[in-house]
Coordinates of N, CA and C in Angstrom, one line a residue:
X4 N 4.9 -5.2 10.7 CA 4.9 -5.7 12.3 C 3.7 -6.4 12.5
X5 N 2.5 -6.3 11.9 CA 1.3 -7.1 12.2 C 1.5 -8.5 11.7
X6 N 2.2 -8.7 10.4 CA 2.3 -9.7 10.0 C 3.5 -10.9 10.7
X7 N 4.4 -10.0 11.2 CA 5.6 -10.6 11.8 C 5.3 -11.2 13.1
X8 N 4.5 -10.4 13.7 CA 4.0 -10.9 15.3 C 2.8 -11.8 15.3
X9 N 2.0 -11.7 14.2 CA 0.7 -12.5 14.1 C -0.1 -11.9 15.2
X10 N -0.1 -10.6 15.6 CA -1.0 -9.9 16.5 C -1.7 -8.9 15.8
X11 N -3.0 -8.8 16.4 CA -3.8 -7.3 15.7 C -3.4 -6.1 16.1
X12 N -2.7 -5.2 15.5 CA -2.3 -3.9 15.8 C -3.4 -2.8 15.1
X13 N -3.8 -1.8 15.8 CA -4.4 -0.7 15.2 C -3.2 0.1 14.6
X14 N -3.4 0.2 13.3 CA -2.5 0.9 12.4 C -1.8 2.2 13.1
X15 N -2.6 3.0 13.8 CA -2.1 4.3 14.1 C -2.1 4.2 15.7
X16 N -1.9 3.1 16.2 CA -1.8 3.1 17.8 C -0.4 3.2 18.2
X17 N -0.1 4.4 18.5 CA 1.4 4.8 18.9 C 1.8 4.0 19.9
X18 N 1.1 3.9 21.0 CA 1.5 3.0 22.2 C 1.8 1.6 21.9
X19 N 1.1 0.8 21.1 CA 1.4 -0.3 20.6 C 2.6 -0.4 20.0
X20 N 3.0 0.4 18.9 CA 4.3 0.6 18.1 C 5.5 0.5 19.2
X21 N 5.3 1.8 20.0 CA 6.4 1.9 20.9 C 6.6 0.7 21.8
X22 N 5.7 0.1 22.3 CA 5.9 -1.1 23.3 C 6.4 -2.2 22.3
X23 N 6.0 -2.5 21.3 CA 6.7 -3.6 20.5 C 8.2 -3.3 20.3
X24 N 8.4 -2.3 19.9 CA 9.9 -1.9 19.7 C 10.6 -2.1 20.8
X25 N 10.2 -1.5 22.0 CA 11.2 -1.5 23.1 C 11.3 -2.9 23.7
X26 N 10.2 -3.7 23.4 CA 10.4 -5.2 23.9 C 11.6 -6.1 23.0
X27 N 12.1 -5.4 21.9 CA 12.8 -6.1 20.9 C 14.1 -5.8 21.5
X28 N 14.9 -7.1 21.6 CA 16.4 -6.9 22.2 C 17.0 -5.9 21.3
X29 N 17.9 -4.9 22.2 CA 18.6 -4.0 21.7 C 18.1 -2.8 21.1
X30 N 16.7 -2.9 21.1 CA 16.1 -1.7 20.3 C 15.8 -0.5 21.1
X31 N 15.7 0.7 20.5 CA 15.4 2.0 20.9 C 14.3 2.5 20.3
X32 N 13.4 2.8 21.1 CA 12.2 3.7 20.8 C 12.1 4.8 21.7
X33 N 12.0 6.0 21.2 CA 11.6 7.2 22.0 C 10.7 8.1 21.4
X34 N 9.8 8.5 22.2 CA 9.0 9.7 21.5 C 9.3 11.0 22.1
X35 N 9.1 11.7 21.1 CA 9.4 13.4 21.3 C 7.7 13.9 21.6
X36 N 7.6 14.5 22.9 CA 6.3 15.1 23.1 C 6.6 16.7 23.6
X37 N 5.7 17.4 23.1 CA 6.0 18.7 23.6 C 4.4 19.2 24.1
X38 N 4.4 19.4 25.3 CA 3.1 19.9 26.0 C 2.0 18.6 25.5
X39 N 2.4 17.5 25.7 CA 1.5 16.2 25.4 C 1.0 16.1 24.1
X40 N 1.8 16.8 23.1 CA 1.3 16.7 21.9 C 2.7 15.9 21.3
X41 N 2.3 14.9 20.5 CA 3.2 14.0 19.8 C 4.0 14.8 18.8
X42 N 5.5 14.8 18.8 CA 6.0 15.5 17.8 C 6.9 14.4 16.8
X43 N 7.3 13.4 17.5 CA 8.1 12.3 16.6 C 8.3 11.2 17.6
X44 N 8.7 10.0 16.6 CA 9.0 8.6 17.2 C 10.4 8.5 16.4
X45 N 11.5 8.2 17.4 CA 12.7 7.8 16.7 C 12.9 6.0 17.1
X46 N 13.3 5.6 16.1 CA 13.3 4.0 16.3 C 14.9 3.7 15.7
X47 N 15.4 2.8 16.5 CA 16.6 2.1 16.1 C 16.5 0.7 16.7
X48 N 16.8 -0.4 15.7 CA 17.1 -1.7 16.4 C 18.5 -2.1 16.6
X49 N 18.8 -3.1 17.1 CA 20.2 -3.5 17.5 C 21.1 -3.7 16.2
X50 N 20.5 -4.2 15.0 CA 21.2 -4.2 13.8 C 21.6 -2.9 13.1
X51 N 20.7 -1.9 13.3 CA 21.1 -0.6 12.8 C 21.9 0.0 13.7
X52 N 22.0 0.0 14.9 CA 23.1 0.5 15.9 C 24.6 -0.2 15.4
X53 N 24.4 -1.5 15.1 CA 25.7 -2.2 14.9 C 26.5 -1.6 13.7
X54 N 25.5 -1.6 12.6 CA 26.0 -0.9 11.2 C 26.4 0.5 11.4
X55 N 25.6 1.1 12.0 CA 26.0 2.7 12.3 C 27.5 2.8 12.9
X56 N 27.6 2.0 13.9 CA 29.2 2.0 14.5 C 30.1 1.6 13.8
X57 N 29.8 0.8 12.7 CA 30.9 0.4 11.8 C 31.1 1.3 10.4
X58 N 30.0 1.9 10.1 CA 30.2 2.6 8.7 C 29.4 4.1 9.0
X59 N 30.2 4.9 10.2 CA 29.5 6.0 10.3 C 30.1 7.2 9.9
X60 N 31.1 7.2 8.9 CA 31.6 8.3 8.4 C 30.8 9.3 7.5
X61 N 29.9 8.3 6.8 CA 28.8 9.1 5.9 C 27.5 8.7 6.2
X62 N 26.7 9.7 6.5 CA 25.0 9.6 6.9 C 24.4 10.2 6.0
X63 N 23.6 9.4 5.3 CA 22.6 9.9 4.3 C 21.4 10.0 5.1
X64 N 20.5 11.2 4.6 CA 19.3 11.4 5.3 C 18.3 11.9 4.3
X65 N 17.1 11.3 4.3 CA 16.0 11.6 3.4 C 14.6 11.3 4.1
X66 N 13.7 11.9 3.7 CA 12.2 11.9 4.2 C 11.5 11.4 2.9
X67 N 10.4 10.5 3.4 CA 9.6 10.2 2.4 C 8.1 10.4 3.1
X68 N 7.0 10.5 2.1 CA 5.6 11.1 2.7 C 4.7 10.1 2.5
X69 N 5.1 9.0 1.8 CA 4.0 7.9 1.3 C 3.9 6.6 1.9
X70 N 4.6 6.5 3.1 CA 4.6 5.3 3.8 C 3.6 5.2 4.7
X71 N 3.0 6.2 5.3 CA 2.0 6.0 6.3 C 0.8 6.7 5.8
X72 N -0.7 6.2 6.4 CA -1.8 6.7 6.1 C -1.9 8.2 6.4
X73 N -1.0 8.5 7.6 CA -1.1 9.7 8.2 C -0.6 10.9 7.5
X74 N 0.2 10.5 6.5 CA 1.0 11.2 5.5 C 2.0 12.1 6.1
X75 N 2.4 11.7 7.3 CA 3.5 12.4 7.9 C 5.0 12.1 7.6
X76 N 5.9 12.9 7.4 CA 7.2 12.3 7.0 C 7.8 11.3 7.9
X77 N 8.4 10.3 7.1 CA 9.5 9.4 7.7 C 10.8 9.5 7.3
X78 N 11.8 9.8 8.1 CA 12.9 10.1 7.9 C 13.7 8.7 8.0
X79 N 14.7 8.3 7.0 CA 15.5 7.4 7.0 C 16.9 7.8 7.0
X80 N 17.7 7.3 8.0 CA 19.2 7.6 8.1 C 19.8 6.3 7.5
X81 N 20.7 6.4 6.7 CA 21.4 5.4 6.2 C 22.9 5.4 6.2
X82 N 23.6 4.7 6.1 CA 25.0 4.5 5.9 C 25.4 3.6 4.8
X83 N 26.7 3.6 4.2 CA 27.1 2.9 3.1 C 28.1 1.8 3.6
X84 N 27.8 0.8 3.4 CA 28.5 -0.3 4.2 C 30.0 -0.6 3.1
X85 N 30.8 -1.7 3.7 CA 32.0 -1.8 2.9 C 31.7 -2.5 1.4
X86 N 30.4 -3.0 1.3 CA 30.2 -3.6 -0.2 C 29.7 -2.5 -1.0
X87 N 29.5 -1.2 -0.4 CA 28.9 0.0 -1.4 C 27.4 0.1 -1.3
X88 N 26.9 -0.8 -0.5 CA 25.3 -1.0 -0.3 C 24.8 -0.1 0.9
X89 N 23.7 0.5 0.8 CA 23.2 1.4 1.7 C 22.4 0.8 2.8
X90 N 22.6 0.9 4.0 CA 21.9 0.3 5.2 C 21.2 1.3 6.1
X91 N 20.0 0.9 6.4 CA 19.3 1.9 7.4 C 19.7 1.7 8.6
X92 N 20.0 3.0 9.2 CA 20.6 3.0 10.6 C 19.8 3.7 11.7
X93 N 18.8 4.3 11.1 CA 17.8 5.1 12.2 C 16.5 5.4 11.4
X94 N 15.3 5.8 12.0 CA 14.2 6.1 11.5 C 13.5 7.0 12.4
X95 N 13.0 8.2 11.8 CA 12.1 9.3 12.7 C 10.9 9.2 12.0
X96 N 9.9 9.1 12.6 CA 8.5 9.5 12.3 C 8.4 10.8 12.9
X97 N 8.1 11.9 12.2 CA 7.9 13.3 12.7 C 6.6 13.9 12.3
X98 N 6.0 14.5 13.2 CA 4.8 15.3 13.1 C 4.8 16.3 12.1
X99 N 6.0 17.2 12.2 CA 6.4 18.3 11.3 C 7.8 18.4 11.3
X100 N 7.8 19.1 10.2 CA 9.5 19.1 9.7 C 10.1 20.5 10.0
X101 N 10.0 20.9 11.3 CA 10.6 22.0 11.9 C 12.1 22.0 12.3
X102 N 12.7 22.8 12.3 CA 14.3 22.6 12.7 C 14.3 22.1 14.2
X103 N 13.4 22.6 15.0 CA 13.6 22.2 16.5 C 13.0 20.7 16.5
X104 N 12.1 20.3 16.0 CA 11.5 18.8 15.9 C 12.6 17.9 15.3
X105 N 13.1 18.3 14.2 CA 14.3 17.7 13.5 C 15.6 17.5 14.7
X106 N 15.9 18.6 15.0 CA 17.0 18.7 16.2 C 16.8 17.8 17.4
X107 N 15.5 17.7 17.7 CA 15.1 16.8 19.1 C 15.4 15.5 18.6
X108 N 14.9 15.0 17.3 CA 15.0 13.6 16.8 C 16.3 13.2 16.8
X109 N 17.2 14.2 16.1 CA 18.8 13.9 16.0 C 19.4 13.7 17.2
X110 N 18.9 14.4 18.3 CA 19.3 14.5 19.5 C 19.3 13.0 20.3
X111 N 18.0 12.6 20.0 CA 17.9 11.2 20.5 C 18.8 10.1 19.8
X112 N 18.8 10.1 18.5 CA 19.6 9.5 17.9 C 21.1 9.5 18.4
X113 N 21.7 10.7 18.6 CA 22.9 10.8 19.0 C 23.1 10.2 20.5
X114 N 22.0 10.2 21.4 CA 22.2 9.8 22.7 C 22.3 8.2 22.6
X115 N 21.8 7.5 21.6 CA 21.9 6.2 21.6 C 23.1 5.7 20.6
X116 N 23.9 6.6 20.3 CA 25.0 6.3 19.2 C 26.3 7.2 19.6
X117 N 26.9 6.8 20.6 CA 28.0 7.4 21.2 C 29.1 7.9 20.4
X118 N 29.4 7.3 19.2 CA 30.3 7.6 18.3 C 29.9 8.5 17.1
X119 N 28.8 9.2 17.4 CA 28.1 10.1 16.3 C 29.1 11.2 15.9
X120 N 30.2 11.5 16.7 CA 31.1 12.6 16.4 C 32.0 12.3 15.4
X121 N 32.1 10.8 15.1 CA 33.0 10.2 14.2 C 32.3 10.5 12.5
X122 N 31.0 10.9 12.6 CA 30.4 10.9 11.3 C 30.9 12.2 10.7
X123 N 31.7 12.2 9.4 CA 32.6 13.1 8.7 C 31.7 13.9 7.4
X124 N 30.6 13.1 7.1 CA 29.7 13.8 5.9 C 28.3 13.4 6.3
X125 N 27.4 14.5 6.1 CA 26.0 14.2 6.3 C 25.6 14.5 4.8
X126 N 24.9 13.8 4.3 CA 24.2 14.0 2.8 C 22.7 14.0 2.9
X127 N 22.2 15.3 2.5 CA 20.8 15.3 2.6 C 20.2 16.1 1.3
X128 N 18.8 16.3 1.2 CA 18.5 17.1 0.2 C 18.6 18.5 0.5
X129 N 17.7 19.4 -0.3 CA 17.7 20.9 0.0 C 16.9 21.6 1.0
X130 N 16.3 20.7 1.8 CA 15.3 21.3 2.8 C 16.0 22.0 3.7
X131 N 15.6 23.4 3.9 CA 16.6 24.2 5.0 C 16.5 23.9 6.4
X132 N 15.4 23.5 6.7 CA 15.0 23.1 8.3 C 16.0 21.9 8.6
X133 N 15.8 20.8 7.7 CA 16.7 19.7 7.8 C 18.0 19.9 7.8
X134 N 18.5 20.7 6.8 CA 20.0 21.3 6.8 C 20.6 22.0 7.9
X135 N 19.7 22.9 8.5 CA 20.1 23.6 9.7 C 20.2 22.8 10.8
X136 N 19.2 21.8 11.0 CA 19.4 20.9 12.2 C 20.4 20.0 12.1
X137 N 20.7 19.5 11.1 CA 21.8 18.4 10.9 C 23.2 19.2 10.9
X138 N 23.3 20.4 10.4 CA 24.4 21.1 10.6 C 24.8 21.5 12.1
X139 N 23.8 21.9 12.9 CA 24.0 22.1 14.3 C 24.4 20.9 15.1
X140 N 23.4 19.7 14.7 CA 23.7 18.5 15.6 C 25.1 17.7 15.2
X141 N 25.7 17.9 14.0 CA 26.9 17.4 13.7 C 27.7 18.4 13.4
X142 N 28.2 19.2 14.3 CA 28.9 20.4 13.9 C 30.4 19.9 13.2
X143 N 30.8 18.7 13.3 CA 32.2 18.4 12.9 C 32.2 17.7 11.5
X144 N 30.8 17.5 11.0 CA 30.8 16.9 9.7 C 30.3 18.0 8.5
X145 N 30.8 17.7 7.3 CA 30.5 18.6 6.3 C 29.1 18.2 5.9
X146 N 28.3 19.1 5.3 CA 26.8 19.0 4.9 C 26.9 19.0 3.4
X147 N 26.4 18.0 2.6 CA 26.5 18.1 1.2 C 25.0 17.7 0.9
X148 N 24.6 18.4 -0.4 CA 23.4 18.0 -1.2 C 23.6 17.0 -2.0
X149 N 22.7 15.9 -2.1 CA 22.9 14.9 -3.0 C 22.9 15.4 -4.5
X150 N 23.5 14.6 -5.4 CA 23.5 14.7 -6.6 C 22.1 15.0 -7.3
X151 N 21.3 14.1 -6.9 CA 19.9 14.1 -7.6 C 19.5 15.5 -7.4
X152 N 19.3 16.0 -6.1 CA 18.9 17.2 -5.8 C 19.5 18.4 -6.4
X153 N 20.7 18.2 -6.6 CA 21.5 19.4 -7.2 C 21.1 19.4 -8.7
X154 N 21.1 18.2 -9.3 CA 20.8 18.3 -10.7 C 19.1 18.9 -10.9
X155 N 18.6 18.4 -10.0 CA 17.1 18.8 -10.0 C 17.0 20.4 -9.9
X156 N 17.7 21.0 -9.1 CA 17.8 22.4 -9.1 C 18.2 23.0 -10.3
X157 N 19.4 22.4 -10.9 CA 19.9 23.1 -12.1 C 18.9 22.8 -13.2
X158 N 18.0 21.8 -13.4 CA 17.0 21.6 -14.3 C 16.0 22.7 -14.1
X159 N 15.6 22.9 -12.9 CA 14.6 23.9 -12.6 C 15.1 25.3 -12.9
X160 N 16.4 25.7 -12.8 CA 16.9 27.0 -12.8 C 17.4 27.4 -14.2
X161 N 18.1 26.4 -14.8 CA 18.5 26.4 -16.2 C 17.6 26.5 -17.1
X162 N 16.7 27.7 -17.5 CA 15.9 27.4 -18.6 C 16.0 28.4 -19.5
X163 N 15.5 28.1 -20.7 CA 15.6 29.0 -22.0 C 15.4 30.5 -21.6
X164 N 14.1 30.7 -20.9 CA 13.6 31.8 -20.4 C 14.5 32.7 -19.6
X165 N 14.7 32.0 -18.4 CA 15.4 32.7 -17.3 C 17.1 33.0 -17.8
X166 N 17.4 32.0 -18.8 CA 18.9 32.4 -19.1 C 19.0 33.1 -20.4
X167 N 18.0 33.0 -21.1 CA 18.2 33.7 -22.4 C 18.9 32.8 -23.3
X168 N 19.0 31.5 -23.5 CA 19.7 30.7 -24.2 C 18.8 29.8 -25.0
X169 N 19.3 29.2 -26.1 CA 18.5 28.4 -26.8 C 18.3 27.0 -26.2
X170 N 17.3 26.2 -26.6 CA 16.9 24.8 -26.2 C 18.1 23.9 -26.2
X171 N 18.9 23.9 -27.4 CA 20.1 23.2 -27.5 C 21.2 23.6 -26.6
X172 N 21.4 25.0 -26.3 CA 22.5 25.4 -25.3 C 22.1 24.8 -23.8
X173 N 20.8 25.0 -23.6 CA 20.2 24.3 -22.1 C 20.6 23.0 -22.2
X174 N 20.3 22.0 -23.1 CA 20.6 20.8 -23.2 C 22.0 20.6 -23.1
X175 N 22.9 21.2 -23.7 CA 24.6 20.9 -23.5 C 24.9 21.4 -22.1
X176 N 24.3 22.4 -21.5 CA 24.7 22.7 -20.0 C 24.4 21.8 -19.2
X177 N 23.1 21.4 -19.4 CA 22.6 20.2 -18.2 C 23.4 19.1 -18.6
X178 N 24.0 18.7 -20.0 CA 24.7 17.5 -20.0 C 25.9 17.6 -19.4
X179 N 26.6 18.7 -19.4 CA 27.8 19.0 -18.9 C 27.9 18.9 -17.3
X180 N 26.8 19.5 -16.6 CA 26.5 19.4 -15.4 C 26.3 17.9 -14.6
X181 N 25.5 17.2 -15.5 CA 25.4 15.9 -15.2 C 26.5 15.1 -15.3

């Protein structure tokens, strides 16, 4: 943002970030506050809204923790376009990953995306708070765990010690599951 606007921003100045995004045509930036404490920032620009309105059947959700100096989670919501490419359709920066905060963020997303009820599948990781929040907020959608996290769980649970199997058997089972 600093490079694009050629303005000097304090990297952790929430007001500057919100004001910048609200000034962009068609953008939505909303803060979730509880008792004057920052809980989250929800952002969506005009392009993100257009993509979501066209490809809203599948919503992919994941969080990353290494984008900001503050080490707080940044949630990305993605859709898959007609070319099979993922497109970012929303972003949440959350102070904590509780069910209540995630639900509030998803509620803001839904408020600005009127066709949200047409989302049929939500794909996420295994985080329980996240899954509970999206299940509640998208009651008509099926909630799936992505292949990567499924295989990660199998690798962690199918061990020689836990299952009483040989290394070769473990390898074969993981190969079949993959």
